[in-house]
Amino acid sequence: MNFLTEVAAFFLSVAYFFLVPLFNVFPCYNDYSFEINAAETGDTLPNAVSNINRWNMNDGLFVDPEANPDNNIFEFVEYVQFMQCTGGSADRDLFKDPFDFDTLDDYDFTSLIENCKGVLKMGAKPHLKTGSVPLKYSALARTDTTFGTNPYPPDDYDVYYDYIYAIGEALVNEFGAEEVLTWRFGVMTEYENKDWFFTADEDPENSAAAYCKLYDYTVDALQKSIGEEVFVGAHSMTVTEGLWDEKIFIEHCAKGTNYKTGETGSRLCFLSSSFYDSKPGEPTSGKTVPECIEYLRSCADEAGLKDLIFGFDEGRLYGSDNSGADDSQLLSRTVGYTYQAAYDARLYTRLMRSGGDYFSSWEYLSNNIFDGNPTVSYHVAKNVAKFKGMTEISSKIADKGLLLLSDVDCLSAIDEKDGSMLLMAYNFMDDVSYKYGTDMEFNISAPHLDGKQVNITVSRIDDSCNYFDEWVKDRETYGIGNDCFGWSPDCPVIENYTNLRDENARNIYFSLLKDKYRECSVLTPESITATVLNGTLTLTQPLAPNGVLFIEITPVQ
């Protein structure tokens, strides 16, 4: 924080200290009223939760997988992103022998094909991030880097071109060009991040040129092997400054000389970013979600690039205050507290109102994407997906509470085909110990429903459908301390060994607690029927601190 921010934060905290006692005297201190008008329409909304990302496809999860019968994330996930799935380390390089530096074409695409089959089996599509450059293609290759992958470009771009072409050809031979053209391809992860990619001299200008060349060769190889209309783009860091500016790459794609073809520009279909807050209560010092999108869009607009989609290929919360034995990082980049529900709802609201298409997630369940009890992030995502194809409608705060530092809002939309409406409201404060609930009044103008009966379904996401508050209490009961974890114990992916690794604690969890938490994590919607009179409908609902409310209004047929 800079000096002015620190001063402002100090005075806000002082005001908060003196005002809190008054809140207990005046119970309406945190009440909110929203005016929602179905006749004032905006943009069509996307499926903001359409993507998940996997750090390494060789974890085996997508080799002939089975969906979770109770909590199937593929009811809303449409794309599975495999990061750096074509190289950069021995386990990522797609060769029979990654260490045979004399043989450059002993390709073995078995693992890639099997994982793609698994994604398709789930009803989703692969999003394949090519890179990093295989070890045998860079004389200086090394893996003693932040992410354990080779940071250098290839020595011979034509050799690398042949490799990418062979990958595309193998995918077409296995799945058919028509199918593969429905997939997504990205070139590298966070291309301007020095921890991922740079030239031997570490010079920003040379590194930018090397990446643009790598992009051109990769894209042309994919176009020639799969088809000219292959969907391809690039993922930058953007939230914080990298080794060089993304604008260089974007302008190159628009009007630079293509390193492979010699023509002008290179095919570009999407631009994605990363977004991480440091931890709960400590937001990023970099760009916000809307600012990331706006920066990439403004660069594209200035370069004359149109019809791109903008998303986030990874992010949320990097770490937490509570550390495990090894690290304070959050494995899932989320916390288990109900705080995460409102954090996610606010994030998706900001994303969609900024014209973003998706925000990719790491995990949704207590074990992995196929197994475990649902987190509050899962409950939010499953309901957020219902906004897909709906049109945003006006939602304005008419009266707001007095509570400082809280962030209360409502995103509303209409299905213009059947007239149904969906509202998502949240009561957020950037504090996991936030204690103040709110009463929300929704005054809805819906002339298209005048005189009709409607079903109103309310889904309330708070501690009542979250196992994590029980887990926090049970940890105290059974003496499961922070030293029983590798990474932060605030992560909801309890069953992963990176998190809970003490064998006694794991035995307690699996034998005594997991089944109980299954019941604790059930979300039970409530439904009523009402009649819309004079084209208006008024609803009043309570909402817990850091809770999220979904209200579905559907005309009775």
XYZ file of C-alpha atoms in Angstrom, residues 70-459:
390
model
C -23.476 -36.320 -6.629
C -21.409 -33.246 -7.443
C -20.505 -33.343 -11.107
C -18.559 -30.218 -11.999
C -18.962 -31.055 -15.680
C -22.561 -29.960 -15.477
C -21.069 -26.473 -15.896
C -17.376 -26.927 -16.845
C -16.926 -26.784 -20.627
C -13.131 -26.621 -21.011
C -10.251 -28.333 -19.227
C -6.975 -26.452 -19.465
C -3.815 -28.567 -19.402
C -0.971 -26.199 -18.554
C 2.380 -26.569 -20.327
C 1.227 -29.930 -21.663
C 3.754 -30.297 -24.483
C 7.057 -29.813 -22.740
C 9.539 -28.151 -20.464
C 10.495 -31.043 -18.178
C 11.014 -34.778 -18.516
C 7.468 -35.580 -17.379
C 5.935 -33.038 -19.777
C 8.072 -33.656 -22.882
C 6.169 -35.881 -25.308
C 8.969 -38.248 -26.351
C 9.842 -41.880 -25.870
C 13.096 -40.737 -24.273
C 13.219 -37.058 -23.240
C 16.933 -37.403 -22.489
C 17.975 -38.781 -25.880
C 19.339 -35.502 -27.203
C 20.535 -37.110 -30.431
C 17.010 -38.107 -31.487
C 14.679 -35.149 -31.904
C 11.599 -36.839 -33.343
C 10.950 -39.868 -31.113
C 7.489 -38.487 -30.451
C 5.114 -40.198 -28.035
C 1.735 -38.502 -27.766
C 0.010 -41.317 -25.876
C -0.495 -39.393 -22.627
C -1.821 -36.324 -24.425
C -4.310 -38.364 -26.430
C -5.494 -40.361 -23.396
C -6.072 -37.191 -21.394
C -7.979 -35.577 -24.243
C -10.169 -38.686 -24.453
C -10.903 -38.302 -20.755
C -11.947 -34.681 -21.160
C -14.272 -35.575 -24.027
C -15.741 -38.426 -21.977
C -16.823 -35.818 -19.414
C -18.609 -33.822 -22.117
C -16.016 -31.027 -22.051
C -13.371 -29.831 -24.516
C -9.576 -29.690 -24.086
C -7.818 -26.352 -23.755
C -4.214 -27.288 -24.518
C -1.441 -24.919 -23.447
C 1.616 -25.706 -25.572
C 5.031 -25.254 -23.984
C 7.345 -25.055 -22.401
C 10.040 -25.951 -24.937
C 11.209 -29.585 -24.506
C 14.579 -30.121 -22.873
C 16.176 -31.684 -25.933
C 15.310 -28.624 -28.051
C 17.308 -26.102 -25.972
C 21.040 -26.515 -25.449
C 20.813 -24.428 -22.267
C 17.728 -26.225 -20.968
C 17.344 -26.326 -17.202
C 14.605 -27.132 -14.718
C 15.990 -25.532 -11.549
C 13.439 -22.766 -12.040
C 10.423 -21.516 -10.102
C 8.026 -23.853 -11.896
C 10.486 -26.630 -12.694
C 10.311 -26.099 -16.451
C 12.749 -25.039 -19.163
C 12.522 -21.240 -19.564
C 14.442 -20.995 -22.852
C 13.268 -20.836 -26.476
C 14.248 -23.589 -28.922
C 17.636 -23.542 -30.608
C 16.002 -24.403 -33.931
C 12.459 -23.115 -34.434
C 11.931 -25.399 -37.426
C 12.560 -28.464 -35.263
C 10.053 -27.112 -32.748
C 7.595 -26.402 -35.583
C 7.788 -30.028 -36.698
C 7.049 -31.143 -33.125
C 3.928 -28.976 -32.794
C 2.803 -29.964 -36.298
C 3.141 -33.636 -35.346
C 1.039 -33.029 -32.226
C -1.734 -31.413 -34.245
C -1.549 -34.169 -36.846
C -1.797 -36.876 -34.157
C -4.846 -35.203 -32.622
C -6.575 -34.965 -35.990
C -5.777 -38.604 -36.775
C -7.276 -39.656 -33.441
C -10.273 -37.328 -33.124
C -10.854 -35.788 -36.552
C -10.271 -32.206 -37.657
C -13.914 -31.229 -37.141
C -13.701 -32.199 -33.469
C -10.277 -30.680 -32.753
C -11.372 -27.375 -34.288
C -13.861 -27.081 -31.380
C -10.986 -27.158 -28.861
C -8.858 -24.294 -27.584
C -5.093 -23.896 -27.772
C -2.852 -21.514 -25.878
C 0.835 -20.789 -26.385
C 2.649 -20.939 -23.033
C 1.513 -19.880 -19.564
C 2.052 -16.245 -18.509
C 4.272 -15.591 -21.486
C 5.791 -12.350 -20.145
C 6.509 -13.844 -16.708
C 10.268 -14.251 -16.263
C 9.645 -17.374 -14.184
C 8.216 -19.067 -17.298
C 10.076 -17.804 -20.380
C 13.117 -15.700 -21.301
C 16.179 -15.701 -23.544
C 19.648 -16.562 -22.268
C 20.572 -12.887 -21.843
C 17.302 -12.264 -19.947
C 16.834 -9.122 -22.019
C 13.179 -7.932 -22.139
C 13.269 -6.946 -25.813
C 14.942 -10.166 -26.924
C 12.618 -12.263 -24.748
C 9.570 -10.549 -26.246
C 10.845 -11.192 -29.770
C 11.579 -14.838 -28.936
C 8.063 -15.356 -27.602
C 6.466 -13.714 -30.638
C 8.541 -16.031 -32.835
C 7.539 -19.055 -30.760
C 3.897 -17.999 -31.046
C 4.074 -17.558 -34.826
C 5.704 -20.942 -35.373
C 3.282 -22.678 -33.013
C 0.170 -21.121 -34.528
C 1.202 -21.853 -38.105
C 1.981 -25.466 -37.188
C -1.463 -25.818 -35.604
C -3.174 -24.192 -38.573
C -1.391 -26.406 -41.069
C -2.013 -29.621 -39.108
C -5.516 -28.954 -37.738
C -7.067 -26.197 -39.831
C -6.822 -22.477 -40.503
C -9.679 -21.729 -38.071
C -8.011 -23.335 -35.052
C -8.952 -21.438 -31.883
C -5.715 -20.144 -30.417
C -4.570 -17.389 -28.101
C -2.230 -16.509 -25.274
C -2.160 -16.176 -21.488
C -0.302 -13.280 -19.880
C 0.295 -12.391 -16.246
C -1.116 -8.823 -16.560
C -2.238 -8.518 -12.909
C 1.353 -7.488 -12.136
C 4.158 -6.330 -14.410
C 6.188 -8.934 -16.241
C 9.591 -8.914 -17.910
C 8.074 -7.096 -20.878
C 4.741 -5.569 -21.849
C 1.890 -7.605 -23.331
C 1.208 -4.769 -25.737
C 4.305 -5.789 -27.725
C 2.847 -9.232 -28.407
C -0.663 -7.970 -29.161
C 0.628 -5.406 -31.661
C 2.804 -8.092 -33.244
C -0.245 -10.311 -33.819
C -2.071 -7.403 -35.425
C 0.518 -5.819 -37.675
C 3.949 -7.295 -37.092
C 5.850 -9.428 -39.571
C 5.130 -13.089 -38.903
C 8.393 -14.871 -38.107
C 7.239 -18.075 -39.809
C 5.228 -16.970 -42.828
C 6.681 -13.519 -43.525
C 3.131 -12.188 -43.793
C 1.495 -9.567 -41.585
C 0.223 -10.658 -38.197
C -0.707 -13.958 -36.606
C -4.030 -15.572 -35.735
C -5.281 -14.539 -32.274
C -8.680 -15.554 -30.869
C -8.422 -14.863 -27.149
C -6.375 -13.047 -24.561
C -6.320 -14.347 -21.015
C -4.760 -13.142 -17.798
C -3.941 -14.306 -14.302
C -5.457 -12.704 -11.225
C -4.318 -13.337 -7.670
C -5.034 -11.514 -4.444
C -2.278 -12.105 -1.900
C -4.534 -13.555 0.808
C -7.846 -12.805 2.538
C -7.702 -9.224 3.746
C -4.714 -8.396 1.544
C -5.751 -7.628 -2.042
C -3.263 -7.506 -4.871
C -1.157 -4.400 -5.298
C -1.593 -4.866 -9.035
C -4.546 -4.601 -11.387
C -8.094 -5.573 -10.430
C -10.149 -8.018 -12.511
C -11.830 -5.211 -14.501
C -8.476 -3.461 -14.964
C -6.847 -6.629 -16.337
C -9.625 -7.029 -18.891
C -9.628 -3.349 -19.780
C -5.871 -3.283 -20.334
C -5.880 -6.284 -22.657
C -8.956 -5.023 -24.496
C -7.535 -1.526 -24.929
C -4.298 -2.947 -26.352
C -6.291 -5.106 -28.769
C -8.538 -2.199 -29.784
C -5.559 0.085 -30.401
C -3.993 -2.611 -32.569
C -7.229 -3.071 -34.531
C -7.994 -6.575 -33.243
C -11.718 -7.257 -32.855
C -13.987 -10.086 -31.696
C -11.553 -11.503 -29.152
C -12.713 -13.124 -25.946
C -11.098 -12.241 -22.627
C -10.729 -14.556 -19.671
C -8.620 -15.612 -16.710
C -6.667 -18.847 -16.970
C -5.836 -19.023 -13.264
C -6.148 -17.157 -10.018
C -8.083 -16.166 -6.863
C -6.123 -16.247 -3.561
C -2.438 -17.125 -3.482
C -2.057 -17.794 0.222
C -3.460 -17.352 3.706
C -2.405 -16.223 7.177
C -2.244 -19.784 8.488
C 0.737 -21.769 7.239
C 1.312 -25.483 7.086
C 4.671 -27.079 7.824
C 6.083 -26.132 4.415
C 4.161 -23.172 3.056
C 1.266 -20.743 3.463
C 0.117 -21.246 -0.136
C -3.443 -22.386 -0.802
C -3.424 -25.513 -2.952
C -6.804 -24.724 -4.526
C -6.164 -20.948 -4.438
C -9.317 -20.724 -2.316
C -10.118 -20.862 1.387
C -12.721 -23.171 2.877
C -14.462 -20.482 4.904
C -17.811 -19.146 3.693
C -15.823 -15.969 2.934
C -14.909 -17.685 -0.342
C -18.549 -17.800 -1.464
C -18.982 -14.031 -1.426
C -15.438 -13.534 -2.751
C -16.320 -15.688 -5.758
C -19.697 -14.017 -6.302
C -18.065 -10.592 -6.322
C -15.313 -11.830 -8.650
C -17.825 -13.262 -11.161
C -19.949 -10.112 -10.986
C -16.941 -7.928 -11.761
C -15.841 -10.291 -14.517
C -19.192 -10.348 -16.304
C -19.833 -6.627 -15.951
C -16.408 -5.994 -17.492
C -17.125 -8.155 -20.528
C -14.983 -11.092 -19.416
C -15.839 -14.560 -20.664
C -14.556 -16.934 -17.965
C -12.471 -17.327 -14.817
C -10.756 -20.702 -14.583
C -10.691 -22.570 -11.255
C -8.279 -25.089 -9.759
C -10.578 -27.222 -7.605
C -14.190 -27.463 -6.441
C -14.342 -30.543 -4.177
C -12.594 -31.666 -0.982
C -10.319 -34.173 -2.768
C -10.016 -33.380 -6.463
C -12.234 -32.462 -9.381
C -13.787 -35.942 -9.446
C -14.045 -36.825 -5.773
C -14.961 -35.262 -2.455
C -17.566 -33.094 -0.816
C -18.615 -29.829 -2.462
C -17.048 -26.555 -1.339
C -18.913 -23.256 -1.232
C -17.056 -22.381 -4.451
C -18.788 -25.351 -6.073
C -22.229 -24.186 -4.927
C -21.602 -20.670 -6.219
C -20.215 -21.890 -9.555
C -23.091 -24.290 -10.192
C -25.556 -21.432 -9.801
C -23.463 -18.827 -11.635
C -23.477 -21.124 -14.683
C -27.236 -20.531 -14.948
C -26.517 -16.980 -16.126
C -25.160 -18.351 -19.424
C -27.117 -16.894 -22.336
C -29.225 -14.628 -20.136
C -29.284 -10.850 -20.562
C -28.157 -8.616 -17.731
C -30.841 -6.249 -16.457
C -30.625 -3.104 -14.382
C -29.921 -3.702 -10.700
C -29.338 -0.606 -8.591
C -28.846 -0.084 -4.880
C -31.714 2.113 -3.667
C -30.833 2.090 0.033
C -27.617 0.854 1.538
C -26.354 0.001 4.971
C -23.914 2.032 7.012
C -21.348 -0.683 7.566
C -17.944 0.460 6.406
C -15.756 -1.778 4.235
C -18.586 -4.155 3.313
C -19.293 -4.804 -0.366
C -22.920 -5.714 -1.032
C -24.269 -6.019 -4.563
C -26.695 -7.861 -6.822
C -26.304 -9.120 -10.392
C -29.615 -9.667 -12.189
C -30.518 -11.167 -15.557
C -33.468 -12.255 -17.680
C -33.961 -15.143 -20.075
C -35.530 -13.342 -23.016
C -36.960 -16.601 -24.357
C -39.111 -17.683 -21.417
C -39.106 -14.566 -19.233
C -37.447 -16.215 -16.238
C -35.122 -14.123 -14.072
C -32.043 -14.860 -11.972
C -30.575 -12.752 -9.173
C -27.250 -13.231 -7.390
C -26.685 -11.096 -4.292
C -23.738 -11.180 -1.925
C -22.740 -9.679 1.423
C -18.949 -9.491 1.272
C -16.242 -8.070 3.459
C -12.578 -8.842 2.876
C -12.336 -10.497 6.280
C -12.898 -14.189 7.065
C -14.224 -13.211 10.509
C -16.862 -10.772 9.175
C -19.830 -11.041 11.559
C -22.658 -8.871 10.260
C -25.565 -10.199 8.247
C -27.959 -8.143 6.164
C -31.627 -8.001 5.272
C -32.088 -7.490 1.552
C -35.175 -6.121 -0.143
C -35.569 -6.664 -3.875
C -38.107 -4.432 -5.634
C -38.471 -6.052 -9.036
C -40.157 -4.392 -11.997
C -41.205 -7.219 -14.325
C -44.030 -6.016 -16.597
C -43.633 -9.105 -18.778
C -44.826 -11.204 -15.818
C -47.804 -9.016 -14.880
C -50.693 -11.113 -13.585
C -48.752 -14.359 -13.851
C -47.936 -16.917 -11.214
C -44.227 -17.478 -10.686
C -42.116 -20.049 -8.893
C -39.483 -18.420 -6.704
C -36.520 -20.615 -5.762
C -34.019 -19.326 -3.218
C -30.576 -20.895 -2.763
